[in-house]
């Protein structure tokens, strides 16, 4: 599920490969896009019209323009395994993708072949975000057998520079960059299954939430003001956590009983 720019619209992908635009006020689908023929694993949108999607089986990225057709306007080929993460740069043309082939690919949406490639991770890349704090800075997190959190500058696509790297020693399943707090937040699977908060500049660990779910933490989202974190786990729960203010010390009451939704 992803928000689409504009009033109360959500982008939703399901297990059958159908991608829908859902109107939150009407509580119904207002547009169905073409089927990807297998489970939708990743979604991204930029502006009110451009949508990217990755499916389980095909290893491809499908681009849709909501103004023209319900069928893909372009198909991007380059990964050798399922596409697990997608994120658009603020220029609305540059797309980053992470995959089960342990690679991060960089795309210009006007072309069907990647123009940049990162091979530093040794595990699947599911955590992937462009930084809102530094233009053309990409944050990536590796999965099982990797666990590395890497911050890279991709201003020069022919010479990608790593600005920082830290080994978390745990599978990274999702990540966020908080503009309001100057922090990176990571969700983890095996073996720790926790949530961690890192200083954006130094990648110093500032705090963590131990055992937030029964099993792996799979999803993260932040409130618009950056003070409330939402996590989703393999236990089918959504949990809402109040993040401490800058002057408060971690872990504050982050481990207190959160609001839970099933």
CSV table of C-alpha atoms in Angstrom, one decimal:
chain,number,residue,atom,x,y,z
A,1,UNK,CA,0.0,0.0,0.0
A,2,UNK,CA,1.3,3.5,-0.9
A,3,UNK,CA,-0.2,7.0,-0.7
A,4,UNK,CA,-0.6,8.7,-4.1
A,5,UNK,CA,-0.1,12.5,-4.3
A,6,UNK,CA,-3.5,14.1,-4.2
A,7,UNK,CA,-6.7,13.9,-2.1
A,8,UNK,CA,-7.2,10.7,-0.2
A,9,UNK,CA,-6.0,8.2,-2.7
A,10,UNK,CA,-4.2,4.9,-1.9
A,11,UNK,CA,-2.3,2.6,-4.3
A,12,UNK,CA,-2.9,-1.0,-3.5
A,13,UNK,CA,-1.4,-4.3,-4.8
A,14,UNK,CA,-2.7,-7.7,-4.0
A,15,UNK,CA,-1.7,-11.4,-4.1
A,16,UNK,CA,-3.3,-11.9,-7.6
A,17,UNK,CA,-1.2,-9.1,-9.2
A,18,UNK,CA,-4.0,-6.6,-9.4
A,19,UNK,CA,-3.1,-2.9,-8.7
A,20,UNK,CA,-5.9,-0.6,-7.7
A,21,UNK,CA,-6.4,3.0,-6.8
A,22,UNK,CA,-8.6,3.3,-3.8
A,23,UNK,CA,-10.6,6.4,-2.8
A,24,UNK,CA,-10.4,6.5,1.0
A,25,UNK,CA,-13.6,8.6,1.4
A,26,UNK,CA,-15.7,6.5,-0.9
A,27,UNK,CA,-14.0,3.3,0.5
A,28,UNK,CA,-13.9,1.7,-2.9
A,29,UNK,CA,-11.6,1.1,-5.9
A,30,UNK,CA,-11.8,3.9,-8.5
A,31,UNK,CA,-9.3,2.5,-11.0
A,32,UNK,CA,-7.8,-1.0,-11.6
A,33,UNK,CA,-4.5,-1.3,-13.4
A,34,UNK,CA,-3.4,-4.2,-15.5
A,35,UNK,CA,-2.5,-7.4,-13.7
A,36,UNK,CA,1.1,-8.3,-13.1
A,37,UNK,CA,0.1,-12.0,-13.2
A,38,UNK,CA,1.7,-12.7,-9.8
A,39,UNK,CA,1.7,-11.2,-6.3
A,40,UNK,CA,2.7,-7.5,-6.1
A,41,UNK,CA,5.8,-7.2,-3.9
A,42,UNK,CA,6.6,-3.5,-4.3
A,43,UNK,CA,5.0,-0.2,-5.2
A,44,UNK,CA,6.1,3.4,-5.7
A,45,UNK,CA,4.5,6.6,-7.0
A,46,UNK,CA,5.6,10.1,-7.9
A,47,UNK,CA,3.3,13.0,-8.6
A,48,UNK,CA,-0.3,12.2,-9.1
A,49,UNK,CA,0.1,10.0,-12.2
A,50,UNK,CA,3.3,7.8,-12.4
A,51,UNK,CA,3.3,4.4,-10.7
A,52,UNK,CA,6.0,1.7,-10.5
A,53,UNK,CA,5.3,-1.9,-9.5
A,54,UNK,CA,7.3,-5.1,-9.0
A,55,UNK,CA,5.9,-8.6,-9.1
A,56,UNK,CA,7.0,-11.9,-7.6
A,57,UNK,CA,7.7,-14.0,-10.6
A,58,UNK,CA,8.7,-11.8,-13.6
A,59,UNK,CA,11.7,-9.9,-12.0
A,60,UNK,CA,10.5,-6.8,-14.0
A,61,UNK,CA,9.4,-3.3,-13.0
A,62,UNK,CA,6.1,-2.1,-14.6
A,63,UNK,CA,5.5,1.6,-15.1
A,64,UNK,CA,2.0,3.0,-15.4
A,65,UNK,CA,0.7,6.5,-16.3
A,66,UNK,CA,-2.7,6.9,-14.7
A,67,UNK,CA,-3.6,9.6,-17.3
A,68,UNK,CA,-3.3,7.4,-20.4
A,69,UNK,CA,-4.1,3.7,-19.8
A,70,UNK,CA,-4.5,0.9,-17.3
A,71,UNK,CA,-1.8,-1.0,-19.1
A,72,UNK,CA,2.0,-0.5,-18.5
A,73,UNK,CA,3.6,2.3,-20.5
A,74,UNK,CA,7.0,0.7,-20.0
A,75,UNK,CA,8.6,-2.5,-18.6
A,76,UNK,CA,12.1,-2.2,-17.0
A,77,UNK,CA,14.3,-5.3,-17.2
A,78,UNK,CA,17.5,-5.7,-15.3
A,79,UNK,CA,17.0,-7.7,-12.1
A,80,UNK,CA,17.6,-11.4,-11.9
A,81,UNK,CA,15.2,-12.0,-9.0
A,82,UNK,CA,12.0,-10.5,-7.5
A,83,UNK,CA,11.8,-6.7,-7.1
A,84,UNK,CA,11.4,-6.1,-3.4
A,85,UNK,CA,11.7,-2.3,-3.1
A,86,UNK,CA,11.1,0.8,-5.2
A,87,UNK,CA,11.5,4.5,-4.6
A,88,UNK,CA,11.4,7.6,-6.8
A,89,UNK,CA,13.8,10.5,-6.5
A,90,UNK,CA,12.2,13.9,-6.1
A,91,UNK,CA,12.9,14.7,-9.8
A,92,UNK,CA,10.1,12.2,-10.7
A,93,UNK,CA,12.3,10.6,-13.3
A,94,UNK,CA,14.9,8.6,-11.4
A,95,UNK,CA,13.8,5.3,-9.8
A,96,UNK,CA,15.8,3.1,-7.5
A,97,UNK,CA,15.0,-0.6,-7.2
A,98,UNK,CA,16.2,-3.3,-4.7
A,99,UNK,CA,15.9,-7.0,-5.4
A,100,UNK,CA,16.4,-10.6,-4.2
A,101,UNK,CA,19.5,-10.7,-6.5
A,102,UNK,CA,21.2,-8.5,-3.9
A,103,UNK,CA,21.5,-5.5,-6.2
A,104,UNK,CA,20.3,-1.9,-6.3
A,105,UNK,CA,19.6,-0.6,-9.8
A,106,UNK,CA,19.1,3.0,-10.9
A,107,UNK,CA,16.7,3.9,-13.7
A,108,UNK,CA,15.7,6.8,-15.8
A,109,UNK,CA,12.0,6.2,-16.5
A,110,UNK,CA,12.4,7.2,-20.1
A,111,UNK,CA,14.7,4.3,-20.8
A,112,UNK,CA,14.3,0.5,-20.3
A,113,UNK,CA,17.8,-0.3,-19.1
A,114,UNK,CA,19.5,0.7,-15.8
A,115,UNK,CA,22.2,3.4,-15.9
A,116,UNK,CA,23.5,2.6,-12.4
A,117,UNK,CA,24.2,-0.5,-10.4
A,118,UNK,CA,25.2,-1.2,-6.8
A,119,UNK,CA,26.5,-4.6,-5.8
A,120,UNK,CA,27.7,-4.0,-2.2
A,121,UNK,CA,25.0,-6.0,-0.5
A,122,UNK,CA,25.3,-9.7,0.1
A,123,UNK,CA,21.6,-10.3,0.8
A,124,UNK,CA,18.2,-9.2,-0.7
A,125,UNK,CA,17.6,-5.5,-0.7
A,126,UNK,CA,14.2,-4.7,0.7
A,127,UNK,CA,15.0,-1.5,2.6
A,128,UNK,CA,15.5,1.4,0.1
A,129,UNK,CA,14.9,5.1,0.4
A,130,UNK,CA,16.0,8.3,-1.3
A,131,UNK,CA,17.0,10.8,1.5
A,132,UNK,CA,14.8,13.9,1.9
A,133,UNK,CA,17.8,15.5,3.7
A,134,UNK,CA,20.4,15.2,0.9
A,135,UNK,CA,19.5,15.3,-2.8
A,136,UNK,CA,20.5,12.1,-4.7
A,137,UNK,CA,21.6,10.3,-1.5
A,138,UNK,CA,20.3,6.8,-1.3
A,139,UNK,CA,19.9,4.7,1.8
A,140,UNK,CA,19.8,0.9,1.4
A,141,UNK,CA,19.6,-2.0,3.7
A,142,UNK,CA,20.5,-5.7,3.1
A,143,UNK,CA,18.6,-8.7,4.2
A,144,UNK,CA,19.6,-12.1,5.5
A,145,UNK,CA,23.3,-12.9,5.2
A,146,UNK,CA,24.1,-9.1,4.9
A,147,UNK,CA,22.4,-6.7,7.4
A,148,UNK,CA,24.5,-3.7,6.2
A,149,UNK,CA,23.0,-0.2,6.2
A,150,UNK,CA,24.7,1.9,3.5
A,151,UNK,CA,24.4,5.6,2.6
A,152,UNK,CA,25.5,6.4,-0.9
A,153,UNK,CA,25.8,9.5,-3.0
A,154,UNK,CA,24.7,9.0,-6.6
A,155,UNK,CA,25.2,12.5,-8.0
A,156,UNK,CA,27.7,11.1,-10.4
A,157,UNK,CA,26.0,7.9,-11.6
A,158,UNK,CA,29.2,6.6,-13.1
A,159,UNK,CA,31.0,6.9,-9.8
A,160,UNK,CA,28.7,6.1,-6.9
A,161,UNK,CA,30.3,7.1,-3.6
A,162,UNK,CA,29.5,5.5,-0.2
A,163,UNK,CA,29.1,8.1,2.5
A,164,UNK,CA,28.7,5.6,5.4
A,165,UNK,CA,28.2,2.0,6.1
A,166,UNK,CA,27.4,0.1,9.3
A,167,UNK,CA,26.8,-3.6,10.0
A,168,UNK,CA,23.6,-4.2,11.9
A,169,UNK,CA,24.1,-8.0,12.2
A,170,UNK,CA,20.4,-8.5,11.6
A,171,UNK,CA,18.2,-8.7,8.5
A,172,UNK,CA,16.9,-5.3,7.4
A,173,UNK,CA,13.3,-5.6,6.2
A,174,UNK,CA,12.3,-2.0,5.9
A,175,UNK,CA,13.7,1.5,6.5
A,176,UNK,CA,12.6,5.1,6.7
A,177,UNK,CA,14.4,8.5,6.6
A,178,UNK,CA,12.9,11.1,9.0
A,179,UNK,CA,13.3,14.7,7.7
A,180,UNK,CA,11.9,16.1,10.9
A,181,UNK,CA,14.3,14.2,13.2
A,182,UNK,CA,17.4,13.7,11.0
A,183,UNK,CA,17.3,10.0,11.6
A,184,UNK,CA,17.2,6.7,9.8
A,185,UNK,CA,14.8,4.1,11.2
A,186,UNK,CA,15.2,0.4,10.3
A,187,UNK,CA,13.1,-2.6,10.9
A,188,UNK,CA,14.7,-6.0,11.4
A,189,UNK,CA,14.1,-9.7,11.0
A,190,UNK,CA,16.4,-12.6,11.9
A,191,UNK,CA,18.0,-12.7,14.4
A,192,UNK,CA,17.0,-9.6,16.5
A,193,UNK,CA,13.5,-8.8,15.1
A,194,UNK,CA,13.7,-5.2,16.5
A,195,UNK,CA,13.4,-1.6,15.4
A,196,UNK,CA,16.4,0.7,15.5
A,197,UNK,CA,16.9,4.5,15.3
A,198,UNK,CA,20.2,5.8,13.8
A,199,UNK,CA,21.6,9.3,13.6
A,200,UNK,CA,21.4,10.3,10.0
A,201,UNK,CA,24.8,11.9,9.6
A,202,UNK,CA,27.0,9.6,11.7
A,203,UNK,CA,24.9,6.4,11.5
A,204,UNK,CA,25.3,6.1,15.3
A,205,UNK,CA,22.7,4.0,17.0
A,206,UNK,CA,20.5,6.3,19.1
A,207,UNK,CA,17.9,3.8,20.4
A,208,UNK,CA,15.8,0.8,19.6
A,209,UNK,CA,12.6,-1.0,20.4
A,210,UNK,CA,13.2,-4.6,21.5
A,211,UNK,CA,10.7,-7.3,20.6
A,212,UNK,CA,8.1,-5.0,19.1
A,213,UNK,CA,6.3,-7.9,17.4
A,214,UNK,CA,6.1,-11.7,17.7
A,215,UNK,CA,8.6,-12.4,15.0
A,216,UNK,CA,9.9,-10.3,12.2
A,217,UNK,CA,9.1,-6.6,11.8
A,218,UNK,CA,8.0,-6.2,8.1
A,219,UNK,CA,6.8,-2.7,7.6
A,220,UNK,CA,7.3,0.9,8.8
A,221,UNK,CA,5.5,4.2,8.4
A,222,UNK,CA,5.9,7.7,10.0
A,223,UNK,CA,3.2,10.2,10.8
A,224,UNK,CA,3.4,13.6,8.9
A,225,UNK,CA,5.1,15.3,11.9
A,226,UNK,CA,7.5,12.4,12.5
A,227,UNK,CA,6.6,11.9,16.1
A,228,UNK,CA,4.6,8.6,15.7
A,229,UNK,CA,6.0,5.4,14.2
A,230,UNK,CA,3.8,2.6,12.9
A,231,UNK,CA,5.2,-0.9,12.5
A,232,UNK,CA,3.6,-4.0,11.0
A,233,UNK,CA,4.8,-7.5,11.8
A,234,UNK,CA,4.4,-11.1,10.9
A,235,UNK,CA,2.0,-11.3,13.8
A,236,UNK,CA,-0.6,-9.4,11.7
A,237,UNK,CA,-0.5,-6.4,14.1
A,238,UNK,CA,0.0,-2.7,13.4
A,239,UNK,CA,1.6,-1.0,16.4
A,240,UNK,CA,1.8,2.8,17.0
A,241,UNK,CA,4.9,4.0,18.9
A,242,UNK,CA,5.5,7.5,20.3
A,243,UNK,CA,9.0,8.6,19.5
A,244,UNK,CA,10.9,10.6,22.1
A,245,UNK,CA,11.6,14.3,21.7
A,246,UNK,CA,15.2,15.2,20.8
A,247,UNK,CA,15.9,16.3,24.4
A,248,UNK,CA,14.6,13.0,25.9
A,249,UNK,CA,17.0,10.1,26.2
A,250,UNK,CA,16.4,6.8,24.5
A,251,UNK,CA,14.7,4.5,25.1
A,252,UNK,CA,12.3,6.9,26.8
A,253,UNK,CA,9.0,5.0,26.9
A,254,UNK,CA,9.3,3.5,23.4
A,255,UNK,CA,9.0,0.1,25.0
A,256,UNK,CA,5.7,1.0,26.7
A,257,UNK,CA,2.6,-0.8,25.5
A,258,UNK,CA,1.7,0.7,22.1
A,259,UNK,CA,-1.7,1.2,20.4
A,260,UNK,CA,-2.3,-2.1,18.5
A,261,UNK,CA,-4.6,-2.8,15.5
A,262,UNK,CA,-5.3,-6.2,14.1
